[in-house]
Tab-separated table of C-alpha atoms and ligand atoms in Angstrom:
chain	number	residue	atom	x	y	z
A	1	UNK	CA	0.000	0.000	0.000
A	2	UNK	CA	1.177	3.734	-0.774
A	3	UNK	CA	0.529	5.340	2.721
A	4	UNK	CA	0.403	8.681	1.114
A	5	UNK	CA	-2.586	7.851	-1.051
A	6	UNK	CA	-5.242	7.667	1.926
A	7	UNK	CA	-8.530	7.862	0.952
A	8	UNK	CA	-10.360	6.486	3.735
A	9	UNK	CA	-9.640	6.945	7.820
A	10	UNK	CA	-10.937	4.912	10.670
A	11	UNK	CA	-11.121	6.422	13.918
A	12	UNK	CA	-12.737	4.954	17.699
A	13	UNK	CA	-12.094	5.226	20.904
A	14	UNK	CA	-11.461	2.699	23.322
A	15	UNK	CA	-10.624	2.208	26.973
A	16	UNK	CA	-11.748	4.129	29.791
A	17	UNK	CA	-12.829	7.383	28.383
A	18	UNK	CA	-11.251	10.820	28.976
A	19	UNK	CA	-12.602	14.521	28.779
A	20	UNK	CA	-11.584	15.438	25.389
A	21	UNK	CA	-11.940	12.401	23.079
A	22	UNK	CA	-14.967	14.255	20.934
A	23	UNK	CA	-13.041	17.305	20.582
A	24	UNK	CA	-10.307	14.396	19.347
A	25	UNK	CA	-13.095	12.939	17.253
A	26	UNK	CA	-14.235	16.311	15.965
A	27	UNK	CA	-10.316	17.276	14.778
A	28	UNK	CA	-9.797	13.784	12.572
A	29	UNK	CA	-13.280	13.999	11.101
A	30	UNK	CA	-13.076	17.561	9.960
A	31	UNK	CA	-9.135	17.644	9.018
A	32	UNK	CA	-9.649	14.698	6.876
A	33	UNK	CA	-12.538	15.692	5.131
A	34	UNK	CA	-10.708	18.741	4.568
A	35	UNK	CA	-7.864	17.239	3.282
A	36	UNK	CA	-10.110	14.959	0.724
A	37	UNK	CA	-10.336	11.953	2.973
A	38	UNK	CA	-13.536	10.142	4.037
A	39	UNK	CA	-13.912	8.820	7.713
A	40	UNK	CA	-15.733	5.762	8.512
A	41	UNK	CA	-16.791	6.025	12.166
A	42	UNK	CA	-16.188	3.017	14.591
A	43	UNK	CA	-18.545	2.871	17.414
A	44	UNK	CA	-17.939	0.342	20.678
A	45	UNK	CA	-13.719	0.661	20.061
A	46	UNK	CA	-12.125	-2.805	18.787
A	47	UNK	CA	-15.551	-4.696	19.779
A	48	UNK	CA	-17.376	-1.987	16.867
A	49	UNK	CA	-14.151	-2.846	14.372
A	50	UNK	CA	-14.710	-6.475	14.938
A	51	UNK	CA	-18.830	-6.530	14.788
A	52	UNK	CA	-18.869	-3.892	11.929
A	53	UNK	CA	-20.436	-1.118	13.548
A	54	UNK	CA	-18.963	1.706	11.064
A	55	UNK	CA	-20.486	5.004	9.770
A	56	UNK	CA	-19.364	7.626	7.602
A	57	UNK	CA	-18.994	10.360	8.965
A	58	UNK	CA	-19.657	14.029	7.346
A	59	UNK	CA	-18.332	17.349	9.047
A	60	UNK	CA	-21.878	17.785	10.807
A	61	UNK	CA	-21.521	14.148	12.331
A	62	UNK	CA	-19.222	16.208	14.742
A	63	UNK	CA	-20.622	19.573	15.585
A	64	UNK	CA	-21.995	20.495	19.114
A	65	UNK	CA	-19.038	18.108	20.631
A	66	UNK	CA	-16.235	20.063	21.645
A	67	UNK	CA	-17.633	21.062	24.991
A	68	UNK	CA	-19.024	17.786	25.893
A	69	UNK	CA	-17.097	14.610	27.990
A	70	UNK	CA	-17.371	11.024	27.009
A	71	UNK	CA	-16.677	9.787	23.955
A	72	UNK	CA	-20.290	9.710	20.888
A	73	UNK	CA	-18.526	7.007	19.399
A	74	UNK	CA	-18.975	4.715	22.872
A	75	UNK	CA	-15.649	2.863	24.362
A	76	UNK	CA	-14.941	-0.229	25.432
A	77	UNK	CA	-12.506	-3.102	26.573
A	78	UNK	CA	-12.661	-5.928	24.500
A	79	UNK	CA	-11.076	-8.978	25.013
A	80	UNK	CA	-11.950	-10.480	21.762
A	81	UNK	CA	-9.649	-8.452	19.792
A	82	UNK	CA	-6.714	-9.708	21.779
A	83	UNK	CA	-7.089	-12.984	20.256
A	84	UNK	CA	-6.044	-13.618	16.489
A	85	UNK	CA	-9.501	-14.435	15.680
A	86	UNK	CA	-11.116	-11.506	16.924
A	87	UNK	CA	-8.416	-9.209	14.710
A	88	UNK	CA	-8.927	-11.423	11.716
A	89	UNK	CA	-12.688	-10.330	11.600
A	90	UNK	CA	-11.764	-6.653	12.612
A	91	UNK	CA	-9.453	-6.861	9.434
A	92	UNK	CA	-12.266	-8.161	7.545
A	93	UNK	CA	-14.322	-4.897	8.710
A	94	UNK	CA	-11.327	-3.283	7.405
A	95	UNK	CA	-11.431	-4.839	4.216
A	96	UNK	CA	-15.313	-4.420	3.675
A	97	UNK	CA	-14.912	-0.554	4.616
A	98	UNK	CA	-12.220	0.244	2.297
A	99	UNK	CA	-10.471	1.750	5.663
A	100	UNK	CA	-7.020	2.328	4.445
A	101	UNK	CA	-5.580	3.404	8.132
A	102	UNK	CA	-7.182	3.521	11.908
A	103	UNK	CA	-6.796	6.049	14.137
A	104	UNK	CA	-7.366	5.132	17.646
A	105	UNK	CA	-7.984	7.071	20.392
A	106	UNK	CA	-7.304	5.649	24.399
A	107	UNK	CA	-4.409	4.818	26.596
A	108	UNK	CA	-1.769	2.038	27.108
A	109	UNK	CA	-4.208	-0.882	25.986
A	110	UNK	CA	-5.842	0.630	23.073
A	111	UNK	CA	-1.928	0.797	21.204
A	112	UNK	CA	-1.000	-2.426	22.204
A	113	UNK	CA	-3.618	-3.580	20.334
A	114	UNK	CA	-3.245	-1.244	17.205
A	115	UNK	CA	-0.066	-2.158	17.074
A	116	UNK	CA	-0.285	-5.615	16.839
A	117	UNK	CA	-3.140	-5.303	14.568
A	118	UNK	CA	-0.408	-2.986	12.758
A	119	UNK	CA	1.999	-5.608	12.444
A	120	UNK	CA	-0.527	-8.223	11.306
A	121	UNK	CA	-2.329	-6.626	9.231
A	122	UNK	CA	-0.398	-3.758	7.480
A	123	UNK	CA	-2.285	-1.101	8.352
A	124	UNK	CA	-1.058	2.266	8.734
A	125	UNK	CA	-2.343	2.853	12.785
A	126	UNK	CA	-1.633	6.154	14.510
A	127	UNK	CA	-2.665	6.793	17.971
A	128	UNK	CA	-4.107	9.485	20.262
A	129	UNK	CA	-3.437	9.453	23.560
A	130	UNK	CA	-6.688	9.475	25.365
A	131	UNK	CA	-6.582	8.921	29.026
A	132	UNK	CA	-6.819	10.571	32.370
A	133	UNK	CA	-3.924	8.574	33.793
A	134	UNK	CA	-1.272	10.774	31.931
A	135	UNK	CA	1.032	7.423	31.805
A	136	UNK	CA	2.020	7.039	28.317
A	137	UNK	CA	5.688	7.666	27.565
A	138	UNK	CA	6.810	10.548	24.940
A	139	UNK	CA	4.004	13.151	25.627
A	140	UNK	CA	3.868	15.710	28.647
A	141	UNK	CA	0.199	15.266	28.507
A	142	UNK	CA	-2.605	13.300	27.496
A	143	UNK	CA	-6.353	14.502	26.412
A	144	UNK	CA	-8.343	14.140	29.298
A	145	UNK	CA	-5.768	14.704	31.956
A	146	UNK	CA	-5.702	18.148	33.099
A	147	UNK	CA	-9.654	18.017	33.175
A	148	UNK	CA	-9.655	15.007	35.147
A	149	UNK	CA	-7.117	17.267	37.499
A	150	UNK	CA	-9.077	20.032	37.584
A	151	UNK	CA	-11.766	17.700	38.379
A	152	UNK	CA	-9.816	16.562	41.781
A	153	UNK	CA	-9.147	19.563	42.742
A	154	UNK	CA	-12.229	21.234	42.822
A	155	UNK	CA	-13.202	17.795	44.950
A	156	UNK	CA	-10.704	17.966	47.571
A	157	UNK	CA	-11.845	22.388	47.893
A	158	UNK	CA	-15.242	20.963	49.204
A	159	UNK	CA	-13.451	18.125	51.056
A	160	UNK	CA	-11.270	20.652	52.929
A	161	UNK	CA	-14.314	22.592	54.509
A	162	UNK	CA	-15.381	19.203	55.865
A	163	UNK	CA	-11.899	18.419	57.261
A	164	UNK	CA	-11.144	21.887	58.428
A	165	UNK	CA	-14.879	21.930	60.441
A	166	UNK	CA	-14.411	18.963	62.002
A	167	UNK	CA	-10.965	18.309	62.447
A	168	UNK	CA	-10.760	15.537	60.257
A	169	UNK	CA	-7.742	13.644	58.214
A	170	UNK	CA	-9.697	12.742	54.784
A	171	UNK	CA	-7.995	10.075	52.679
A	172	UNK	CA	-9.214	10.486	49.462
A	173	UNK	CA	-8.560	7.611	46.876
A	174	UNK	CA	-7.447	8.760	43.115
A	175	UNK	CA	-7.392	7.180	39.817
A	176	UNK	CA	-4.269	6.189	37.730
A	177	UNK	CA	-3.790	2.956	37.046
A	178	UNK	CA	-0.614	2.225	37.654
A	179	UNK	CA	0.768	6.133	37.504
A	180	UNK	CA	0.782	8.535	40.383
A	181	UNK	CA	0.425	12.098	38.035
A	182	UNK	CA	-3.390	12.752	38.963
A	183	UNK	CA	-2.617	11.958	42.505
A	184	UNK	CA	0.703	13.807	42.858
A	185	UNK	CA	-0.535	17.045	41.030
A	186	UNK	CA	-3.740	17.239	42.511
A	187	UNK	CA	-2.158	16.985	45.879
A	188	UNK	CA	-0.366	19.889	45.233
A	189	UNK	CA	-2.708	21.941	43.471
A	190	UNK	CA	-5.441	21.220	46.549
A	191	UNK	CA	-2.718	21.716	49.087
A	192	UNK	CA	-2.457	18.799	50.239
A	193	UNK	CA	-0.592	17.321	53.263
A	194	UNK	CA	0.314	14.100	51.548
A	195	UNK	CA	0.398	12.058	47.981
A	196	UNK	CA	0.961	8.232	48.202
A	197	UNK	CA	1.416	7.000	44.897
A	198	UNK	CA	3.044	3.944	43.597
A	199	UNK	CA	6.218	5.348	42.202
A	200	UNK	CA	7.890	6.419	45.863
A	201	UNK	CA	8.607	5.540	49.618
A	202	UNK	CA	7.056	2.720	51.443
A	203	UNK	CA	3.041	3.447	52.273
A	204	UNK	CA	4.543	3.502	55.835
A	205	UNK	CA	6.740	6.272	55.366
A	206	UNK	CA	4.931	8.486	53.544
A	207	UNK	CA	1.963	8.501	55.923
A	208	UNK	CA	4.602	9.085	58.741
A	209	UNK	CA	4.973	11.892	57.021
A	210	UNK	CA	1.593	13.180	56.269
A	211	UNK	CA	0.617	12.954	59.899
A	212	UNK	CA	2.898	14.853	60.612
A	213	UNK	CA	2.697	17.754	57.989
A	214	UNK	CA	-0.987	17.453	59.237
A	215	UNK	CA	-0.698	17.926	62.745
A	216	UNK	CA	1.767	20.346	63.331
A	217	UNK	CA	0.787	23.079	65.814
A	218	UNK	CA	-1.323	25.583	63.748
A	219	UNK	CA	-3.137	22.111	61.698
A	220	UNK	CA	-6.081	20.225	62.992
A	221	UNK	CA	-6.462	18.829	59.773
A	222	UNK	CA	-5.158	16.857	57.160
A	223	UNK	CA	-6.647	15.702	53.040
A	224	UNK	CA	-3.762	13.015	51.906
A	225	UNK	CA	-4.622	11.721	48.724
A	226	UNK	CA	-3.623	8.242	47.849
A	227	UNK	CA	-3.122	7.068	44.656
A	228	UNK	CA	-6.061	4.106	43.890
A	229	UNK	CA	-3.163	1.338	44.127
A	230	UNK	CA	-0.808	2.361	45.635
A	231	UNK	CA	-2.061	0.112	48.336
A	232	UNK	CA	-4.077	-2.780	48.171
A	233	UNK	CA	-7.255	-1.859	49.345
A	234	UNK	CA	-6.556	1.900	48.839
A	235	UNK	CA	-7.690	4.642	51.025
A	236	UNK	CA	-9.687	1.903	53.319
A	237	UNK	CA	-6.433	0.590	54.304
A	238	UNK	CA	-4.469	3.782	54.648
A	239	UNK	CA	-7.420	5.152	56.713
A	240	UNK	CA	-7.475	2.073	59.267
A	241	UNK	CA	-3.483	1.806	59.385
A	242	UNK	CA	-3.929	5.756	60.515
A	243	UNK	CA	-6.374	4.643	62.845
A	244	UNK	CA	-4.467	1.817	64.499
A	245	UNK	CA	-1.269	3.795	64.976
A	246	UNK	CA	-2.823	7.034	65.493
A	247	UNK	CA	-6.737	6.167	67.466
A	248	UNK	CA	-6.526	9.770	68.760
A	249	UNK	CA	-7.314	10.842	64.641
A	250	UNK	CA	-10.961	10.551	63.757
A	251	UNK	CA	-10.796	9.459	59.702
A	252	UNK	CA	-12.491	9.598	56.510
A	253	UNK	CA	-12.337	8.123	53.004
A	254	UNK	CA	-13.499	9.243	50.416
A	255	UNK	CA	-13.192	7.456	46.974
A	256	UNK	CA	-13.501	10.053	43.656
A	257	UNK	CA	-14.299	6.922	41.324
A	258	UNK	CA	-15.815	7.528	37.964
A	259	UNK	CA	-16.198	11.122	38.567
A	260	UNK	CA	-12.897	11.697	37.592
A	261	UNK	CA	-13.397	10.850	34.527
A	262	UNK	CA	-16.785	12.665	33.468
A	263	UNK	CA	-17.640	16.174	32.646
A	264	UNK	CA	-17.046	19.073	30.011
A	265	UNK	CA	-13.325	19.320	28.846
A	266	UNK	CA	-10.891	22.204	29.808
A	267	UNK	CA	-9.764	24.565	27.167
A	268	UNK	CA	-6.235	22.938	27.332
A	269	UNK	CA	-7.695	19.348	26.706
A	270	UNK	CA	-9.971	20.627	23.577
A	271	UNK	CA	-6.578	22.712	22.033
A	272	UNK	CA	-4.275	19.805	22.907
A	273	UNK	CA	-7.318	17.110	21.703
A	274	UNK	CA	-7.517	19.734	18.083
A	275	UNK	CA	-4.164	19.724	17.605
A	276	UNK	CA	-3.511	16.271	17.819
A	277	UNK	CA	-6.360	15.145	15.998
A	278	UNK	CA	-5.475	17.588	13.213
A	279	UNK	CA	-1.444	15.980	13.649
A	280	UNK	CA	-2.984	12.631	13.107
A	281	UNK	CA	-4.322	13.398	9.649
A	282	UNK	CA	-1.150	15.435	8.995
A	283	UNK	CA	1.016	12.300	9.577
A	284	UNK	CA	-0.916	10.241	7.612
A	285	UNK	CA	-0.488	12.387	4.658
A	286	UNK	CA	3.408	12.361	5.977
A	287	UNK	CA	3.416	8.655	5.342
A	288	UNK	CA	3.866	8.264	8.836
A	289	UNK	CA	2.481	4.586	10.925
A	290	UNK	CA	2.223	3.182	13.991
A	291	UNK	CA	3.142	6.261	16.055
A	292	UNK	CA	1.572	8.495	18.642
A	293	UNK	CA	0.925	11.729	18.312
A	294	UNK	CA	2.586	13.293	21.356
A	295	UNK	CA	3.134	17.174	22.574
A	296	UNK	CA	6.188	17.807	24.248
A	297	UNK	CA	7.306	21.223	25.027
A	298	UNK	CA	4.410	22.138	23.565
A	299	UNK	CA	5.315	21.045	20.484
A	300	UNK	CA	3.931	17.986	18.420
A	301	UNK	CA	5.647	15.249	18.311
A	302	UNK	CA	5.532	11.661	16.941
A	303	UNK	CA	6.544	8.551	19.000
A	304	UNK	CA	6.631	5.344	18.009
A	305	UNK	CA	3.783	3.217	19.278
A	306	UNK	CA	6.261	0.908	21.002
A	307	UNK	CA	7.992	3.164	22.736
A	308	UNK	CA	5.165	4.901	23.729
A	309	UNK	CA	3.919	1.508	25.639
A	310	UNK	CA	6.731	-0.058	26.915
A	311	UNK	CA	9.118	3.158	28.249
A	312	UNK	CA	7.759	4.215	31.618
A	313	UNK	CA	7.452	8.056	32.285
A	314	UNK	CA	8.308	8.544	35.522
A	315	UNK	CA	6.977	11.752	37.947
A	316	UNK	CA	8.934	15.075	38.032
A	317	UNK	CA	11.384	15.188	41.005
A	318	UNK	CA	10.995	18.679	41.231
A	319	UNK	CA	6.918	17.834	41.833
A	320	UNK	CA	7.320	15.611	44.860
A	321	UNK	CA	10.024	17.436	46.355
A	322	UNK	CA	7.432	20.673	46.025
A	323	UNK	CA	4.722	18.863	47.612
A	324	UNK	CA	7.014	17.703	50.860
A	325	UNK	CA	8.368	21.207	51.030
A	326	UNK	CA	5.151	23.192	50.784
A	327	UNK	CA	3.064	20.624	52.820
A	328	UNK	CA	4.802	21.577	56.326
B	1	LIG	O1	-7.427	4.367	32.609
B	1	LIG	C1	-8.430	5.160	33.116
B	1	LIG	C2	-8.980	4.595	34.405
B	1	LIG	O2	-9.978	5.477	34.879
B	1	LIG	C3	-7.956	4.317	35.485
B	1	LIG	O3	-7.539	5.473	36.160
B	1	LIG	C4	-8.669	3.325	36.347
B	1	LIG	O4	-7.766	2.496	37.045
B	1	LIG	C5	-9.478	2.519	35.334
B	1	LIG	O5	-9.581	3.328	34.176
B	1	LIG	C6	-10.851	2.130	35.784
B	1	LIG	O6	-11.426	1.347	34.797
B	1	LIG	P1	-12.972	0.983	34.698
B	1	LIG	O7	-13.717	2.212	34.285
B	1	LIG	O8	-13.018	-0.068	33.655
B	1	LIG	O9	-13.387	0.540	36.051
């Protein structure tokens, strides 16, 4: 295949969704119509690519979206296209819609499977990094991340009125998969006493340290977020190891959950969601496969799929050591 003679895109979105994926879904559609390309819409993720759920899409397909969370397309995690029979009928979607490359929109799961499909199948797959997590290597951000952030933070405002009042220490449990960035940032944009998160000291330590950042003199309270597993059992356990050690501390958990994920995307995610989405048809024209579109510096940037999964980004130094230093 000449991967500069694309005629017809793909695009879904799969995995958890992320603030920011219809502004995503908004930039492919109307950058490759605009560029002479048609777009075949893939509802469900891999599950829609496999069962044929595909319409064309025409620039009004995509109005009204911008502002709005979720995904229209749908998501999902499907196990079916991890098995070679489940990508040998998405291929044969592929073949019956004249798709000639797939964009796909989501988070560490949603590329390992475009890229084997990729590699299978030889089809040109880029990817957008969809996700509130923020864990994929080669991009300072992902869409949906600084509204899931913003998100937290507005939480743990209300939660500090309640901790403040009653002279509480609130454990509040954040999302992230394996990656500490929601927890760590919102931590310090709520002024937090304490982040736990997987990628530092021992659970013991750090909440050694948040009680006491918590309960120095002029404190009577305390928010410590902790990061949803850093822990098994996550705030629940944090809470009742505070409670053992510490029985003079009355505690409370709360756990964010799905609301993290919902709601009407920040300016940054819809800019970084239109740029990248616009990228995406850009590199396809470019000849480009099996990368991610990326922003670094804020600049785009292209990473290869593989890298993009396997490297792990790690938290900014500078970001913890603010948090100890600012939580005294
Ligand atoms: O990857 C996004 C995410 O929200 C993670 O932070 C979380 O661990 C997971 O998805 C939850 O998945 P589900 O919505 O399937 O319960």
């Amino acid at each position: 295949m000449e991967y500069n003679k694309i005629k017809t895109v793909g695009v879904l979105t799969s995995g958890g969704d992320a603030p920011g994926m219809n502004a995503a879904i908004r930039a492919v559609t109307r950058a490759a119509i605009g560029q002479g390309i048609r777009v075949k819409a893939i509802y469900r993720g891999y599950k829609g690519l496999i069962d044929g759920e595909v319409v064309e899409f025409s620039t009004q397909d995509v109005s009204g979206i911008i502002q709005r969370g979720g995904t229209i397309l749908k998501s999902a995690r499907c196990k079916e296209f991890q098995t070679p029979e489940g990508r040998q009928q998405a291929y044969e979607t592929i073949l019956k819609e004249q798709i000639d490359a797939l964009i796909v929109i989501g988070g560490d799961g949603t590329f390992t499977g475009g890229r084997l499909f990729a590699q299978e199948y030889d089809v040109p797959v880029i990817g957008l990094p969809g996700t509130i997590d923020n864990d994929l290597w080669g991009t300072d951000a992902t869409i949906g991340y600084d509204t899931s952030l913003s998100t937290i933070t507005e939480c743990i405002d209300k939660l500090r009125d309640t901790a403040t009042s009653h002279e509480r220490v609130f454990l509040v449990e954040v999302m992230g998969r394996n990656a500490g960035f929601l927890t760590l940032n919102a931590a310090i944009a709520g002024g937090c006493e304490a982040a736990i998160i997987p990628e530092r000291a021992s659970v013991k330590e750090q909440l050694e340290d948040a009680i006491g950042n918590g309960r120095r003199k002029s404190k009577n309270s305390s928010i410590v977020l902790v990061q949803e597993h850093a822990v098994e059992g996550g705030a629940k356990t944090v809470a009742e190891m505070i409670e053992k050690e510490h029985p003079e501390y009355s505690t409370r958990v709360t756990v964010l959950g799905h609301l993290q994920r919902g709601g009407s995307p920040t300016a940054y995610d819809r800019i970084l969601a239109s740029r990248m989405g616009a990228a995406a048809i850009q590199a396809l024209q470019d000849g480009q496969r099996n990368v991610m579109i990326g922003i670094q510096n804020d600049d785009i940037v292209l990473v290869p799929l593989s890298k993009a999964i396997h490297q792990k980004k790690d938290i900014k130094e500078d970001s913890w050591q603010a948090l100890q230093t600012l939580s005294i």
